[in-house]
Amino acid sequence: MDREVTEPRVVVGVDGSPSSYAALRWAVRYAALLSGVVEAVAVWELPGLYGWSAPAVDLDLDLEEAERRMRQELTEVLGVEDADSVRSHLVHGNAADVLLRAAQGAEAVVVGSRGRGGFARALLGSVSQHVSQHATCPIVIVRPDTQ
C-alpha cells in the first residue's frame, strides 16, 4: 500500500459483512472531515494453507475478478461518487496482521464489530479484537447498521 501519501489516511477493513459495510460508510464520513483518503482493505487467505496438511481448496484465485467484485461491492455500498474516492486493496494474508500493517501511520483504522467468522454472538470478532489490542493508531469499531 502506498506509504508516500501525504494526506491523512483512514484504513478500513472490508469483508462483505454488514458491520464492515457500516465501518466503510463511517470511514468515508470521517475521512471527509479530515480532507483525507480512505483505504479499503480486503484480505484473502486460503484455509489450510499454513497447516501441515495440503489445502482443501483450489489455489487459483482470479485476482482481477476479485478486484472487480470488490470495486462493485464498494459502489453498491457507497454509491459511485464515494466509491470512486476510495482506494481499494486486495491483500493475501492474515486479516488482523494485514490491517495492522496497513494502518501504520494512518489517522485511524476502522473495523466492524463482527465479520464473516464464527461465534456470531461474540461481542467482538477475532480480527477487531486483535486490531484493537495492537494498533498503533486510534481504532474505531463499528457495529452493523440497524434497520
C-alpha angles and dihedrals in degrees: 000000000000111000094176092078112123099189120083113278128213113194119204130185114226123192105153095262123128091246092052089052089052089048090050092052090047091050092052092051092047094047089052090057089053095042084238140132132256120227110198110201123197116184128203126194128173113232114242094015095119099038128091093260127075115264115268093215137070109269093213112104119177098223094185091054092045091051091047091051091048091053089048090051092050089051092049092050100040108021125245100288097049093040090054090057093054121091108219126206126187108197134180116226145061109332097225094045093047092049092048091052092046091050095056106121093006125133089233144343117225125200137168119253092240131015138181096308127103130267094065092185093061115115092229130018119239093254096049091045093050093045091048090055098046109028117122092206133049114292129210120198112199125199118219117273113265121223 
